[in-house]
C-alpha positions as a LaTeX table, in Angstrom:
\begin{tabular}{lrrr}
\hline
Residue & $x$ (\AA) & $y$ (\AA) & $z$ (\AA) \\
\hline
Met1 & 9.81 & 0.75 & $-15.25$ \\
Phe2 & 8.00 & $-1.24$ & $-17.88$ \\
Gln3 & 7.66 & $-4.18$ & $-15.73$ \\
Asp4 & 6.35 & $-1.90$ & $-12.86$ \\
His5 & 3.62 & $-0.66$ & $-15.21$ \\
Ser6 & 2.63 & $-4.23$ & $-16.42$ \\
Thr7 & 2.35 & $-5.38$ & $-12.76$ \\
Lys8 & 0.41 & $-2.41$ & $-11.86$ \\
Val9 & $-2.07$ & $-3.00$ & $-14.57$ \\
Leu10 & $-2.27$ & $-6.77$ & $-13.58$ \\
Leu11 & $-2.88$ & $-5.93$ & $-10.06$ \\
Gln12 & $-5.17$ & $-2.95$ & $-10.78$ \\
Ile13 & $-3.03$ & $-0.58$ & $-8.72$ \\
Lys14 & $-3.56$ & 3.12 & $-9.95$ \\
Asp15 & $-1.62$ & 4.86 & $-7.13$ \\
Pro16 & 1.56 & 6.41 & $-8.90$ \\
Asn17 & 3.40 & 6.48 & $-5.60$ \\
Ile18 & 3.51 & 2.79 & $-5.34$ \\
Thr19 & 6.85 & 1.68 & $-7.06$ \\
Asp20 & 9.42 & $-1.08$ & $-7.08$ \\
Leu21 & 6.92 & $-4.00$ & $-7.65$ \\
Val22 & 8.46 & $-7.39$ & $-7.44$ \\
Val23 & 6.36 & $-10.57$ & $-7.87$ \\
Gln24 & 7.70 & $-13.47$ & $-5.84$ \\
Gly25 & 6.62 & $-17.00$ & $-6.26$ \\
Ala26 & 3.88 & $-18.67$ & $-4.46$ \\
Thr27 & 4.36 & $-19.08$ & $-0.80$ \\
Asn28 & 1.86 & $-21.44$ & 1.05 \\
Gly29 & $-0.44$ & $-21.25$ & $-1.99$ \\
Ser30 & $-0.49$ & $-17.47$ & $-2.19$ \\
Leu31 & 1.26 & $-15.04$ & $-4.61$ \\
Gln32 & 3.58 & $-12.52$ & $-2.71$ \\
Val33 & 3.95 & $-9.16$ & $-4.40$ \\
Leu34 & 6.64 & $-6.65$ & $-2.79$ \\
Ala35 & 6.16 & $-2.88$ & $-3.31$ \\
Lys36 & 7.22 & 0.48 & $-1.83$ \\
Leu37 & 4.90 & 3.36 & $-1.12$ \\
Thr38 & 6.84 & 6.79 & $-0.68$ \\
Tyr39 & 6.23 & 10.49 & $-1.57$ \\
Pro40 & 7.77 & 13.72 & $-0.36$ \\
Val41 & 6.19 & 15.05 & 2.94 \\
Thr42 & 7.57 & 18.36 & 4.24 \\
Val43 & 5.02 & 19.72 & 6.55 \\
Cys44 & 3.83 & 18.20 & 9.86 \\
Ala45 & 0.05 & 17.62 & 10.20 \\
Arg46 & 0.22 & 18.27 & 13.83 \\
Cys47 & 2.38 & 21.33 & 14.35 \\
Gly48 & 2.42 & 22.73 & 10.79 \\
Lys49 & 6.24 & 23.08 & 10.74 \\
Arg50 & 8.49 & 22.20 & 7.87 \\
Ser51 & 10.54 & 19.76 & 9.82 \\
Met52 & 9.54 & 16.28 & 8.53 \\
Val53 & 12.39 & 13.72 & 7.96 \\
Lys54 & 12.40 & 10.03 & 6.68 \\
Asp55 & 12.34 & 7.54 & 9.42 \\
Gly56 & 12.57 & 4.08 & 7.83 \\
Phe57 & 9.64 & 1.96 & 6.49 \\
Lys58 & 6.75 & $-0.16$ & 8.03 \\
Thr59 & 5.69 & $-3.13$ & 6.09 \\
Val60 & 1.95 & $-3.86$ & 5.88 \\
His61 & 0.34 & $-6.92$ & 4.44 \\
Ile62 & $-2.71$ & $-6.25$ & 2.13 \\
Arg63 & $-4.85$ & $-8.91$ & 0.69 \\
Ile64 & $-5.82$ & $-7.80$ & $-2.87$ \\
Pro65 & $-8.14$ & $-9.50$ & $-5.35$ \\
Arg66 & $-7.22$ & $-13.00$ & $-6.62$ \\
Ile67 & $-4.96$ & $-13.53$ & $-9.55$ \\
Ser68 & $-5.44$ & $-16.91$ & $-11.55$ \\
Glu69 & $-7.51$ & $-18.16$ & $-8.61$ \\
Arg70 & $-4.56$ & $-17.51$ & $-6.22$ \\
Val71 & $-4.70$ & $-15.56$ & $-3.03$ \\
Thr72 & $-2.56$ & $-12.33$ & $-3.64$ \\
Ile73 & $-0.78$ & $-10.65$ & $-0.84$ \\
Leu74 & 0.75 & $-7.14$ & $-1.43$ \\
Asn75 & 3.64 & $-6.60$ & 0.99 \\
Leu76 & 3.83 & $-2.91$ & 0.99 \\
Lys77 & 6.69 & $-0.93$ & 2.60 \\
Lys78 & 5.16 & 2.33 & 3.66 \\
Gln79 & 7.48 & 5.33 & 4.30 \\
Arg80 & 7.52 & 6.56 & 7.92 \\
Phe81 & 8.23 & 10.22 & 8.69 \\
Ile82 & 9.00 & 11.94 & 11.98 \\
Cys83 & 8.79 & 15.65 & 12.82 \\
Lys84 & 11.95 & 17.06 & 14.38 \\
Asn85 & 9.82 & 19.85 & 15.99 \\
Cys86 & 7.05 & 17.81 & 17.89 \\
Gly87 & 8.17 & 14.23 & 17.61 \\
Lys88 & 4.94 & 13.03 & 15.94 \\
Ser89 & 5.45 & 10.23 & 13.42 \\
Ser90 & 3.30 & 9.45 & 10.44 \\
Leu91 & 3.12 & 6.99 & 7.57 \\
Thr92 & 2.31 & 7.50 & 3.96 \\
Thr93 & $-1.17$ & 6.61 & 2.87 \\
Thr94 & $-2.70$ & 5.19 & $-0.21$ \\
Thr95 & $-6.31$ & 4.85 & $-1.62$ \\
Leu96 & $-5.66$ & 1.16 & $-2.42$ \\
Val97 & $-6.83$ & 0.11 & 0.91 \\
Lys98 & $-9.90$ & 2.29 & 0.99 \\
Asn99 & $-10.82$ & 0.93 & $-2.50$ \\
Ile100 & $-10.55$ & $-2.69$ & $-1.26$ \\
Ile101 & $-12.75$ & $-1.93$ & 1.81 \\
Lys102 & $-15.31$ & $-0.25$ & $-0.39$ \\
Tyr103 & $-15.46$ & $-3.27$ & $-2.72$ \\
Leu104 & $-15.92$ & $-5.68$ & 0.26 \\
Lys105 & $-18.61$ & $-3.55$ & 1.72 \\
Thr106 & $-20.65$ & $-3.05$ & $-1.59$ \\
Val107 & $-20.11$ & $-6.58$ & $-3.11$ \\
Cys108 & $-19.15$ & $-9.12$ & $-0.60$ \\
Met109 & $-21.09$ & $-8.09$ & 2.51 \\
Pro110 & $-24.67$ & $-8.18$ & 0.78 \\
Leu111 & $-23.83$ & $-11.73$ & $-0.40$ \\
Ile112 & $-22.81$ & $-12.91$ & 3.10 \\
Tyr113 & $-25.94$ & $-11.28$ & 4.92 \\
His114 & $-28.35$ & $-12.18$ & 2.23 \\
\hline
\end{tabular}
């Protein structure tokens, strides 16, 4: 738990649903971080029934701000859910990606197009 907290502080991750952080060595010059995103979902967003069940994980690769001048990639395993009633599947979401996109739009894009 303490190691998770220290890694979250270093990577500036504020989402409490991101757990099991493991920092792997550099691969091809980039720092690889493994993590899992999961939280309880009971109601289907499509049909409104309480019939959501866990259906595995989907790994997404998110490029996060550099650490010690190294490209840092967060390999995030997002929990997948499926509705037993309507068959719709959904993934857990995090504000981490939205914050990175917001940073790129406000800081990096003006520098590129100036």
